[in-house]
Amino acid sequence: MSRFFSAKYASLQAYTPGEQPRDAEYIKLNTNESPYPPAPAVVSAAAREAERLNLYCDPACTELCKAAARLYGLGPENILPVNGSDEILYFSFMAFGDERHPFAFPDVTYGFYPIYANVNHVPAHIIPLREDFSIDPEDYCNLGENIVIPNPNAPTGMALSVSRIEDILRTNPDNVVIIDEAYVDFGAESCVPLLGKYDNLLVTQTFSKSRSLAGARLGFGLGNPALIRDLNTVKYSVNPYNVNRMTQAAGVAAIESLDYYRKNCQAIAETRAYTIGELAKLGFETLPSLTNFIFTQSPAIPGGTLYQALKERGVLVRHFGQPRTENFVRVTIGSRPQMDAFLDAVRAILKERGL
Ligand code: PMP
């Protein structure tokens, strides 16, 4: 820390992103990216736009908002495009949280929530998951606090039904309820249809996973026009040109390539079922996932040991040090050949240890 660093950030614990190694070719199953490239029309739209990189981009993302409005069945005034959904989550903690307006979220969930709370001096109310790692919606009903829940949750992969989420929305009418739908396209129900009914609902989505655009950084906040206006006030106070030209063009083309992405999501759901089945034969217990990753554990080998042994064999997965989930690894669902390579590595690691 330099002697200039503000005391208000002295205790900040920054987020540790998943490894993006440059030292060797890994089978990368650690950051929930898509194994499939963006649709061809997306690549050419971004390339065309590259010729105009000398000019600032449209801060209002007009064309992208129009396309997203068609995709979600909403008006452009319900939509705020952002630099990855991380940004809309950060804007939300800035806009709606303060000393008197805490944010509640699960103990096992997306690691950025406690950090966003901390950096914005927003108290965090951490609510334990049930023993089986599911969220108990009752814990969030009548809470009188802002709430952020990923649906499906990460890293468990488990989802709530929209009707249970509706109970949370109905019983917290004076608080913002954020449903983080980063992984919704892989099988869970979206809360977007509830937007007309609840002015306290903010849905966040990303094009990083199902739309193969993690490197382009594109996410969306979807909500009541008044909420979107507040979030725009924050955006225009921080970084008006937050979604660059190439990403805006790529986003429009991605929305127009819906069939391509639907097919990829279907392939990932099939590969997920296959991988869970093969792991079960090896004694692994996997939580019921509706995402493009699985959270799995074996009674025979600690999660940290498995993570390390897989890395030595060129397969990267994610291991979180939290006590409740120490025995688990989170594995992104890649292509079928990638998952076969992962399963072969697991078999070899178990065999090596006489298991
Ligand atoms: N929410 C959850 C639950 C996530 O796992 C992620 C991905 N790390 C994000 C939001 C943010 O994704 P992005 O910023 O790439 O849209």
Short mmCIF file of C-alpha atoms and ligand atoms in Angstrom, two decimals:
data_model
loop_
_atom_site.label_atom_id
_atom_site.label_comp_id
_atom_site.label_asym_id
_atom_site.label_seq_id
_atom_site.Cartn_x
_atom_site.Cartn_y
_atom_site.Cartn_z
CA MET A 1 0.00 0.00 0.00
CA SER A 2 1.37 3.46 -0.85
CA ARG A 3 1.21 6.26 1.70
CA PHE A 4 -1.41 7.91 -0.56
CA PHE A 5 -4.01 5.11 -0.44
CA SER A 6 -7.17 6.38 1.22
CA ALA A 7 -7.81 5.08 4.72
CA LYS A 8 -11.40 4.34 3.66
CA TYR A 9 -10.08 1.45 1.56
CA ALA A 10 -7.37 0.23 3.91
CA SER A 11 -9.28 -2.91 4.89
CA LEU A 12 -10.46 -3.74 1.36
CA GLN A 13 -10.14 -7.41 0.41
CA ALA A 14 -10.21 -7.43 -3.39
CA TYR A 15 -11.90 -10.15 -5.44
CA THR A 16 -9.65 -12.89 -6.79
CA PRO A 17 -10.74 -13.70 -10.35
CA GLY A 18 -10.42 -17.27 -11.61
CA GLU A 19 -6.98 -18.02 -13.03
CA GLN A 20 -6.36 -16.93 -16.64
CA PRO A 21 -3.00 -18.69 -17.09
CA ARG A 22 -0.60 -17.81 -19.90
CA ASP A 23 2.14 -20.33 -19.00
CA ALA A 24 0.64 -23.44 -20.60
CA GLU A 25 -2.34 -24.73 -22.57
CA TYR A 26 -4.95 -25.81 -20.05
CA ILE A 27 -8.38 -27.30 -20.50
CA LYS A 28 -10.08 -24.30 -18.92
CA LEU A 29 -13.03 -25.35 -16.82
CA ASN A 30 -12.57 -22.73 -14.10
CA THR A 31 -14.43 -19.53 -15.03
CA ASN A 32 -17.71 -20.70 -16.58
CA GLU A 33 -16.93 -19.41 -20.05
CA SER A 34 -18.61 -20.97 -23.08
CA PRO A 35 -16.54 -23.55 -24.95
CA TYR A 36 -18.14 -22.33 -28.18
CA PRO A 37 -17.01 -19.24 -30.14
CA PRO A 38 -19.40 -16.32 -30.69
CA ALA A 39 -21.77 -16.69 -33.68
CA PRO A 40 -20.07 -15.79 -37.01
CA ALA A 41 -22.31 -12.72 -37.43
CA VAL A 42 -21.10 -11.45 -34.05
CA VAL A 43 -17.46 -11.70 -35.05
CA SER A 44 -18.02 -9.79 -38.30
CA ALA A 45 -20.15 -7.11 -36.59
CA ALA A 46 -17.39 -6.46 -34.04
CA ALA A 47 -14.72 -6.41 -36.77
CA ARG A 48 -16.71 -3.90 -38.85
CA GLU A 49 -17.09 -1.63 -35.84
CA ALA A 50 -13.34 -1.79 -35.16
CA GLU A 51 -12.83 0.61 -38.08
CA ARG A 52 -14.61 3.33 -36.10
CA LEU A 53 -12.69 2.94 -32.86
CA ASN A 54 -11.39 6.51 -33.23
CA LEU A 55 -14.88 7.73 -32.28
CA TYR A 56 -16.52 7.47 -28.87
CA CYS A 57 -19.32 4.96 -28.61
CA ASP A 58 -23.00 5.83 -28.07
CA PRO A 59 -23.30 6.31 -24.29
CA ALA A 60 -27.03 5.50 -24.43
CA CYS A 61 -26.41 2.23 -26.36
CA THR A 62 -29.50 3.09 -28.41
CA GLU A 63 -29.40 0.23 -30.96
CA LEU A 64 -28.43 -2.31 -28.32
CA CYS A 65 -31.27 -1.20 -26.03
CA LYS A 66 -33.74 -1.56 -28.91
CA ALA A 67 -32.49 -5.06 -29.73
CA ALA A 68 -32.51 -6.07 -26.04
CA ALA A 69 -36.04 -4.69 -25.67
CA ARG A 70 -37.16 -7.07 -28.45
CA LEU A 71 -35.30 -9.98 -26.84
CA TYR A 72 -36.76 -9.49 -23.37
CA GLY A 73 -40.20 -8.21 -24.39
CA LEU A 74 -39.58 -4.92 -22.53
CA GLY A 75 -39.21 -1.23 -23.43
CA PRO A 76 -35.79 0.39 -23.90
CA GLU A 77 -36.54 2.39 -20.71
CA ASN A 78 -36.44 -0.90 -18.76
CA ILE A 79 -32.89 -1.71 -19.87
CA LEU A 80 -29.39 -0.62 -18.90
CA PRO A 81 -26.53 -2.26 -20.85
CA VAL A 82 -23.34 -2.52 -18.80
CA ASN A 83 -19.71 -3.61 -18.93
CA GLY A 84 -20.42 -7.17 -17.77
CA SER A 85 -23.10 -7.86 -15.17
CA ASP A 86 -20.50 -7.24 -12.47
CA GLU A 87 -20.92 -3.57 -13.29
CA ILE A 88 -24.69 -3.48 -12.79
CA LEU A 89 -24.24 -5.31 -9.48
CA TYR A 90 -21.67 -2.75 -8.40
CA PHE A 91 -23.88 0.16 -9.53
CA SER A 92 -26.76 -1.36 -7.53
CA PHE A 93 -24.80 -1.53 -4.29
CA MET A 94 -23.79 2.11 -4.93
CA ALA A 95 -27.32 3.23 -5.80
CA PHE A 96 -29.44 1.37 -3.25
CA GLY A 97 -27.18 0.46 -0.33
CA ASP A 98 -25.97 2.57 2.60
CA GLU A 99 -25.58 2.30 6.39
CA ARG A 100 -29.38 2.15 6.83
CA HIS A 101 -30.05 -0.05 3.78
CA PRO A 102 -28.09 -3.29 4.10
CA PHE A 103 -27.94 -6.00 1.48
CA ALA A 104 -28.85 -9.61 2.35
CA PHE A 105 -27.42 -12.57 0.43
CA PRO A 106 -26.52 -16.24 1.03
CA ASP A 107 -23.33 -17.41 2.78
CA VAL A 108 -22.38 -19.59 -0.19
CA THR A 109 -22.84 -17.41 -3.26
CA TYR A 110 -21.10 -15.13 -5.76
CA GLY A 111 -17.91 -13.86 -4.13
CA PHE A 112 -18.31 -10.30 -5.38
CA TYR A 113 -21.37 -9.44 -3.23
CA PRO A 114 -19.49 -9.08 0.08
CA ILE A 115 -16.80 -7.10 -1.72
CA TYR A 116 -19.30 -4.68 -3.29
CA ALA A 117 -20.89 -4.26 0.15
CA ASN A 118 -17.52 -3.58 1.71
CA VAL A 119 -16.26 -1.09 -0.88
CA ASN A 120 -19.53 0.87 -0.65
CA HIS A 121 -19.74 0.70 3.18
CA VAL A 122 -23.02 -1.21 2.96
CA PRO A 123 -23.70 -3.65 5.82
CA ALA A 124 -23.96 -7.26 4.59
CA HIS A 125 -26.56 -9.58 6.12
CA ILE A 126 -25.30 -13.06 5.33
CA ILE A 127 -27.91 -15.81 5.43
CA PRO A 128 -26.76 -19.47 5.55
CA LEU A 129 -28.01 -21.89 2.92
CA ARG A 130 -29.87 -24.96 4.14
CA GLU A 131 -27.89 -28.10 4.95
CA ASP A 132 -28.51 -29.37 1.38
CA PHE A 133 -27.08 -26.09 -0.03
CA SER A 134 -30.46 -24.83 -1.24
CA ILE A 135 -31.76 -21.31 -0.50
CA ASP A 136 -34.73 -21.20 1.89
CA PRO A 137 -36.94 -18.46 0.41
CA GLU A 138 -38.63 -18.05 3.81
CA ASP A 139 -35.37 -16.59 5.14
CA TYR A 140 -35.80 -13.67 2.73
CA CYS A 141 -39.53 -13.02 3.16
CA ASN A 142 -40.49 -9.89 5.21
CA LEU A 143 -36.81 -9.06 5.63
CA GLY A 144 -37.06 -5.29 5.11
CA GLU A 145 -33.57 -5.21 3.57
CA ASN A 146 -32.24 -5.08 0.03
CA ILE A 147 -31.62 -8.57 -1.29
CA VAL A 148 -29.39 -10.05 -3.96
CA ILE A 149 -29.77 -13.68 -4.95
CA PRO A 150 -28.33 -15.43 -7.98
CA ASN A 151 -30.87 -17.67 -9.62
CA PRO A 152 -29.53 -20.27 -10.17
CA ASN A 153 -27.11 -19.73 -7.29
CA ALA A 154 -23.37 -19.92 -7.85
CA PRO A 155 -21.32 -21.96 -7.12
CA THR A 156 -24.02 -24.48 -6.14
CA GLY A 157 -25.87 -24.36 -9.49
CA MET A 158 -29.22 -24.80 -7.70
CA ALA A 159 -32.28 -22.74 -8.65
CA LEU A 160 -35.45 -21.39 -7.01
CA SER A 161 -38.79 -21.35 -8.83
CA VAL A 162 -40.17 -17.98 -9.91
CA SER A 163 -43.16 -18.42 -7.59
CA ARG A 164 -40.88 -18.66 -4.54
CA ILE A 165 -39.01 -15.56 -5.70
CA GLU A 166 -42.35 -13.82 -6.07
CA ASP A 167 -42.98 -14.43 -2.34
CA ILE A 168 -39.73 -12.58 -1.61
CA LEU A 169 -40.68 -9.67 -3.88
CA ARG A 170 -44.19 -9.37 -2.48
CA THR A 171 -43.07 -9.36 1.16
CA ASN A 172 -40.28 -6.79 0.69
CA PRO A 173 -42.14 -4.06 -1.21
CA ASP A 174 -39.94 -1.24 0.11
CA ASN A 175 -36.62 -2.83 -0.76
CA VAL A 176 -34.80 -3.63 -3.96
CA VAL A 177 -34.62 -7.35 -4.76
CA ILE A 178 -31.93 -8.18 -7.31
CA ILE A 179 -32.16 -11.52 -9.07
CA ASP A 180 -28.80 -12.23 -10.68
CA GLU A 181 -29.63 -14.41 -13.69
CA ALA A 182 -26.07 -14.89 -14.98
CA TYR A 183 -26.78 -18.60 -15.58
CA VAL A 184 -30.53 -18.60 -16.27
CA ASP A 185 -30.25 -19.68 -19.92
CA PHE A 186 -29.05 -23.16 -18.99
CA GLY A 187 -32.38 -24.36 -17.59
CA ALA A 188 -33.85 -22.15 -14.84
CA GLU A 189 -36.94 -19.90 -15.02
CA SER A 190 -36.38 -16.18 -15.59
CA CYS A 191 -38.02 -13.49 -13.44
CA VAL A 192 -38.21 -11.06 -16.38
CA PRO A 193 -41.98 -11.69 -16.75
CA LEU A 194 -42.45 -10.35 -13.18
CA LEU A 195 -41.01 -6.95 -14.07
CA GLY A 196 -44.40 -5.48 -15.00
CA LYS A 197 -45.75 -6.44 -11.58
CA TYR A 198 -42.99 -5.49 -9.12
CA ASP A 199 -41.30 -2.09 -9.13
CA ASN A 200 -38.73 -3.34 -6.59
CA LEU A 201 -37.33 -6.06 -8.91
CA LEU A 202 -34.03 -5.70 -10.73
CA VAL A 203 -33.00 -8.62 -12.93
CA THR A 204 -29.37 -8.80 -14.04
CA GLN A 205 -28.24 -10.86 -17.00
CA THR A 206 -24.96 -11.39 -18.82
CA PHE A 207 -23.80 -12.30 -22.32
CA SER A 208 -20.62 -13.83 -20.82
CA LYS A 209 -21.95 -17.37 -20.47
CA SER A 210 -24.72 -18.52 -22.81
CA ARG A 211 -23.79 -15.88 -25.46
CA SER A 212 -20.03 -16.66 -25.58
CA LEU A 213 -19.04 -13.01 -24.99
CA ALA A 214 -17.10 -13.12 -21.70
CA GLY A 215 -14.19 -11.25 -23.29
CA ALA A 216 -16.42 -8.52 -24.74
CA ARG A 217 -17.91 -7.61 -21.32
CA LEU A 218 -21.65 -7.18 -21.80
CA GLY A 219 -24.40 -7.44 -19.23
CA PHE A 220 -27.84 -5.92 -18.65
CA GLY A 221 -29.85 -4.48 -15.82
CA LEU A 222 -33.59 -5.00 -16.38
CA GLY A 223 -36.10 -3.19 -14.22
CA ASN A 224 -38.73 -0.58 -13.62
CA PRO A 225 -37.88 2.73 -15.43
CA ALA A 226 -37.35 4.55 -12.10
CA LEU A 227 -34.77 1.97 -10.95
CA ILE A 228 -33.05 2.14 -14.34
CA ARG A 229 -32.94 5.96 -14.09
CA ASP A 230 -31.21 5.72 -10.68
CA LEU A 231 -28.68 3.27 -12.08
CA ASN A 232 -28.12 5.58 -15.06
CA THR A 233 -27.43 8.45 -12.65
CA VAL A 234 -24.69 6.30 -11.13
CA LYS A 235 -23.38 5.26 -14.55
CA TYR A 236 -23.21 8.84 -15.85
CA SER A 237 -21.41 9.83 -12.64
CA VAL A 238 -18.75 7.17 -13.14
CA ASN A 239 -18.26 6.11 -16.77
CA PRO A 240 -20.78 7.10 -19.48
CA TYR A 241 -18.96 5.13 -22.22
CA ASN A 242 -19.05 1.88 -20.29
CA VAL A 243 -19.99 -0.41 -23.20
CA ASN A 244 -17.53 0.00 -26.04
CA ARG A 245 -18.37 0.24 -29.74
CA MET A 246 -17.34 -3.31 -30.68
CA THR A 247 -19.27 -4.79 -27.79
CA GLN A 248 -22.42 -2.82 -28.62
CA ALA A 249 -22.29 -4.13 -32.20
CA ALA A 250 -21.48 -7.66 -31.03
CA GLY A 251 -24.41 -7.53 -28.60
CA VAL A 252 -26.93 -6.59 -31.31
CA ALA A 253 -25.63 -9.37 -33.59
CA ALA A 254 -25.72 -11.86 -30.70
CA ILE A 255 -29.37 -11.05 -30.04
CA GLU A 256 -30.07 -11.68 -33.73
CA SER A 257 -28.27 -15.07 -33.56
CA LEU A 258 -30.60 -16.57 -30.97
CA ASP A 259 -30.88 -20.02 -32.61
CA TYR A 260 -27.11 -20.49 -32.53
CA TYR A 261 -26.99 -19.81 -28.79
CA ARG A 262 -30.05 -21.92 -28.01
CA LYS A 263 -28.32 -24.86 -29.70
CA ASN A 264 -25.17 -24.30 -27.64
CA CYS A 265 -27.16 -24.13 -24.38
CA GLN A 266 -28.87 -27.39 -25.30
CA ALA A 267 -25.49 -29.03 -25.98
CA ILE A 268 -24.18 -27.82 -22.61
CA ALA A 269 -27.24 -29.20 -20.79
CA GLU A 270 -26.66 -32.60 -22.45
CA THR A 271 -22.95 -32.60 -21.65
CA ARG A 272 -23.79 -31.60 -18.07
CA ALA A 273 -26.06 -34.64 -17.63
CA TYR A 274 -23.40 -36.90 -19.16
CA THR A 275 -20.64 -35.51 -16.90
CA ILE A 276 -22.74 -35.84 -13.73
CA GLY A 277 -23.55 -39.45 -14.69
CA GLU A 278 -19.91 -40.37 -15.30
CA LEU A 279 -18.81 -38.71 -12.04
CA ALA A 280 -21.50 -40.63 -10.13
CA LYS A 281 -19.93 -43.88 -11.39
CA LEU A 282 -16.69 -42.70 -9.73
CA GLY A 283 -18.41 -42.03 -6.39
CA PHE A 284 -18.87 -38.26 -6.80
CA GLU A 285 -21.90 -36.46 -5.39
CA THR A 286 -22.95 -33.50 -7.53
CA LEU A 287 -25.50 -30.84 -6.57
CA PRO A 288 -28.45 -30.64 -9.02
CA SER A 289 -27.22 -27.98 -11.44
CA LEU A 290 -29.21 -25.81 -13.85
CA THR A 291 -26.11 -23.89 -14.95
CA ASN A 292 -23.07 -24.34 -17.21
CA PHE A 293 -21.06 -25.66 -14.25
CA ILE A 294 -21.35 -28.34 -11.59
CA PHE A 295 -20.40 -28.34 -7.93
CA THR A 296 -19.18 -31.80 -7.06
CA GLN A 297 -17.37 -33.67 -4.31
CA SER A 298 -16.01 -37.11 -3.61
CA PRO A 299 -15.74 -38.60 -0.10
CA ALA A 300 -12.47 -40.18 -1.33
CA ILE A 301 -10.44 -37.07 -2.16
CA PRO A 302 -10.43 -33.53 -0.68
CA GLY A 303 -11.44 -30.74 -3.09
CA GLY A 304 -8.11 -28.92 -2.75
CA THR A 305 -6.15 -32.07 -3.55
CA LEU A 306 -8.30 -32.82 -6.58
CA TYR A 307 -7.97 -29.24 -7.85
CA GLN A 308 -4.17 -29.41 -7.59
CA ALA A 309 -3.89 -32.88 -9.17
CA LEU A 310 -6.12 -31.81 -12.07
CA LYS A 311 -4.02 -28.68 -12.61
CA GLU A 312 -0.87 -30.81 -12.79
CA ARG A 313 -2.61 -32.78 -15.54
CA GLY A 314 -3.51 -29.62 -17.47
CA VAL A 315 -7.14 -29.30 -16.36
CA LEU A 316 -8.17 -26.13 -14.51
CA VAL A 317 -11.22 -26.21 -12.24
CA ARG A 318 -12.14 -23.89 -9.34
CA HIS A 319 -11.70 -24.64 -5.65
CA PHE A 320 -13.02 -22.22 -3.02
CA GLY A 321 -11.41 -22.28 0.40
CA GLN A 322 -14.68 -21.63 2.33
CA PRO A 323 -15.10 -24.12 5.22
CA ARG A 324 -18.65 -25.22 4.20
CA THR A 325 -17.65 -26.13 0.67
CA GLU A 326 -14.02 -27.07 1.11
CA ASN A 327 -14.50 -30.57 -0.23
CA PHE A 328 -16.12 -29.38 -3.47
CA VAL A 329 -14.71 -28.34 -6.81
CA ARG A 330 -16.64 -26.26 -9.34
CA VAL A 331 -16.27 -27.53 -12.87
CA THR A 332 -17.43 -25.57 -15.94
CA ILE A 333 -19.24 -27.68 -18.52
CA GLY A 334 -17.14 -27.45 -21.66
CA SER A 335 -17.42 -29.32 -24.95
CA ARG A 336 -17.84 -33.10 -24.88
CA PRO A 337 -14.13 -33.70 -25.74
CA GLN A 338 -13.08 -31.33 -22.94
CA MET A 339 -15.29 -33.15 -20.43
CA ASP A 340 -13.95 -36.53 -21.58
CA ALA A 341 -10.42 -35.22 -20.98
CA PHE A 342 -11.49 -33.99 -17.52
CA LEU A 343 -13.10 -37.35 -16.68
CA ASP A 344 -10.02 -39.25 -17.88
CA ALA A 345 -7.87 -37.07 -15.62
CA VAL A 346 -10.17 -37.72 -12.63
CA ARG A 347 -10.05 -41.49 -13.29
CA ALA A 348 -6.25 -41.40 -13.50
CA ILE A 349 -5.96 -39.35 -10.28
CA LEU A 350 -8.17 -41.77 -8.35
CA LYS A 351 -6.30 -44.79 -9.75
CA GLU A 352 -2.93 -43.30 -8.82
CA ARG A 353 -4.14 -43.14 -5.23
CA GLY A 354 -5.51 -46.67 -5.26
CA LEU A 355 -9.10 -45.38 -5.06
N1 PMP B 1 -23.09 -13.14 -11.29
C1 PMP B 1 -22.63 -14.38 -11.07
C2 PMP B 1 -23.39 -15.27 -10.15
C3 PMP B 1 -21.46 -14.82 -11.68
O1 PMP B 1 -20.97 -16.05 -11.44
C4 PMP B 1 -20.77 -13.95 -12.57
C5 PMP B 1 -19.54 -14.42 -13.30
N2 PMP B 1 -18.38 -14.45 -12.62
C6 PMP B 1 -21.28 -12.66 -12.74
C7 PMP B 1 -22.44 -12.29 -12.10
C8 PMP B 1 -20.58 -11.62 -13.57
O2 PMP B 1 -20.39 -11.97 -14.88
P1 PMP B 1 -20.02 -10.88 -15.99
O3 PMP B 1 -19.46 -9.66 -15.28
O4 PMP B 1 -19.02 -11.55 -16.85
O5 PMP B 1 -21.30 -10.58 -16.68
#
